[in-house]
Structure formats: C-alpha cells, structure tokens
C-alpha positions as semicolon CSV with decimal commas, in nm:
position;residue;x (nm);y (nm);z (nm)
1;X;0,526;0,228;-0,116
2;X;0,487;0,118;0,254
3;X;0,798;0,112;0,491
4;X;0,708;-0,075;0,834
5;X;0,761;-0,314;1,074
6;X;0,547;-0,695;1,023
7;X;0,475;-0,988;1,241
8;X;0,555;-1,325;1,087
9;X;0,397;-1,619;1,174
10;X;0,703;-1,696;1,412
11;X;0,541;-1,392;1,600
12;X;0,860;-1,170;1,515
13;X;0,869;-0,849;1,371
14;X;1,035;-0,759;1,045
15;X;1,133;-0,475;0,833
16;X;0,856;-0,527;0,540
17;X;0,928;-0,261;0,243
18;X;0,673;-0,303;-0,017
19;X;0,510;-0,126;-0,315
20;X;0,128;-0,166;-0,269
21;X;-0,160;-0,002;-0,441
22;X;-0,406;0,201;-0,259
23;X;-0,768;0,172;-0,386
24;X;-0,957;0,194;-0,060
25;X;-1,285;0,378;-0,129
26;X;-1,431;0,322;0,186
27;X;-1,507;0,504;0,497
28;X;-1,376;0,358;0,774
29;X;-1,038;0,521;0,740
30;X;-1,144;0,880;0,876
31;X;-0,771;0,999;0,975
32;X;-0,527;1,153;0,801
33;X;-0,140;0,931;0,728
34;X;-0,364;0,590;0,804
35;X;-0,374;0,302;0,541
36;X;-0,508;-0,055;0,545
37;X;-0,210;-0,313;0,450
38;X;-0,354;-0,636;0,232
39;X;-0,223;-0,949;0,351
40;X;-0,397;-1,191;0,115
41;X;-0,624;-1,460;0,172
42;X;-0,627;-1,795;0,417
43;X;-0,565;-1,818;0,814
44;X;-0,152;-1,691;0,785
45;X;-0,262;-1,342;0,620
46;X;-0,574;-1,314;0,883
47;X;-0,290;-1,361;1,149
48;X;-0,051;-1,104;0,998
49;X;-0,370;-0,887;0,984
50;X;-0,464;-0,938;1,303
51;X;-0,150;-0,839;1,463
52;X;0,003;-0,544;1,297
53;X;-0,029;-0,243;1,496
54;X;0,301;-0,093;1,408
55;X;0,393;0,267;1,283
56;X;0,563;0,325;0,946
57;X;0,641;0,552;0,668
58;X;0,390;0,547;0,353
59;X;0,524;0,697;0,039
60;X;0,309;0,809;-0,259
61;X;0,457;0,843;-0,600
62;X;0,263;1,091;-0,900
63;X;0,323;1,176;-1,215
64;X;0,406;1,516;-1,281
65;X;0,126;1,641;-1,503
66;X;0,419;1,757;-1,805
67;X;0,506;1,404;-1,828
68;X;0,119;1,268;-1,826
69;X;0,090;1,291;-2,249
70;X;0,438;1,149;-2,294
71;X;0,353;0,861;-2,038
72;X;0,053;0,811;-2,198
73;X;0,147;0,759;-2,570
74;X;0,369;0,482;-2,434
75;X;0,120;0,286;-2,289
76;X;-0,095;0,308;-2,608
77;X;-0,348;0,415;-2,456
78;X;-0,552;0,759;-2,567
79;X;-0,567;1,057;-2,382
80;X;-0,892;1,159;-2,260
C-alpha cells in the first residue's frame, strides 16, 4: 500500500492512497524505502510519471507463516 502525495494533470498535488503490487526485479532501485509508482500507459500517466518527486509512506502487508496452509487450502491451490 502506497500513501503519498500526486500531481494531476491540473498540475496539483493530491493525497493518492493506493494498494499496488511490487514486482520490480530490476536494478536500478539500489536504496533502501525507494519504490517505482506505475502510472499506466498514454501521454497523462508519462506526465504523472514525470513529475512525482514527492515523499510518502509505503506499507507492506505478509502473511504470517501459521496462517500460510489455512490461506492456502482456500484458494485451492496445493501447497508446495
């Protein structure tokens, strides 16, 4: 979950709160508490992109590992 401030497209910043997924494999990242956000596709997200350079709060949720095997059987899926 991501907590920070975006520009809009009106060039104003707003309180964005927003559960993301982070699958970033790739290098360029090298510091700790640093993230890339995903704006989409087409020239509005490349603007949003381009302009946020704002501090926030990222949030990651796990699964305990007691709860993995109940989790598990409810998403029919087997354990491996």
């Amino acid at each position: 979950m991501i907590n920070v401030p975006m520009t809009g497209i009106d060039g104003k910043l707003r309180e964005q709160l927003k559960l993301m997924a982070d699958q970033d494999t790739g290098g360029a990242i090298r510091a700790p508490g640093r993230c890339d956000i995903y704006y989409g596709v087409g020239q509005v997200a490349r603007m949003q992109a381009g302009y946020q350079l704002a501090e926030g709060q990222l949030y990651y949720f796990f699964l305990k590992p007691e709860y993995v095997s109940q989790w598990m059987s409810r998403m029919s899926m087997p354990l491996q």
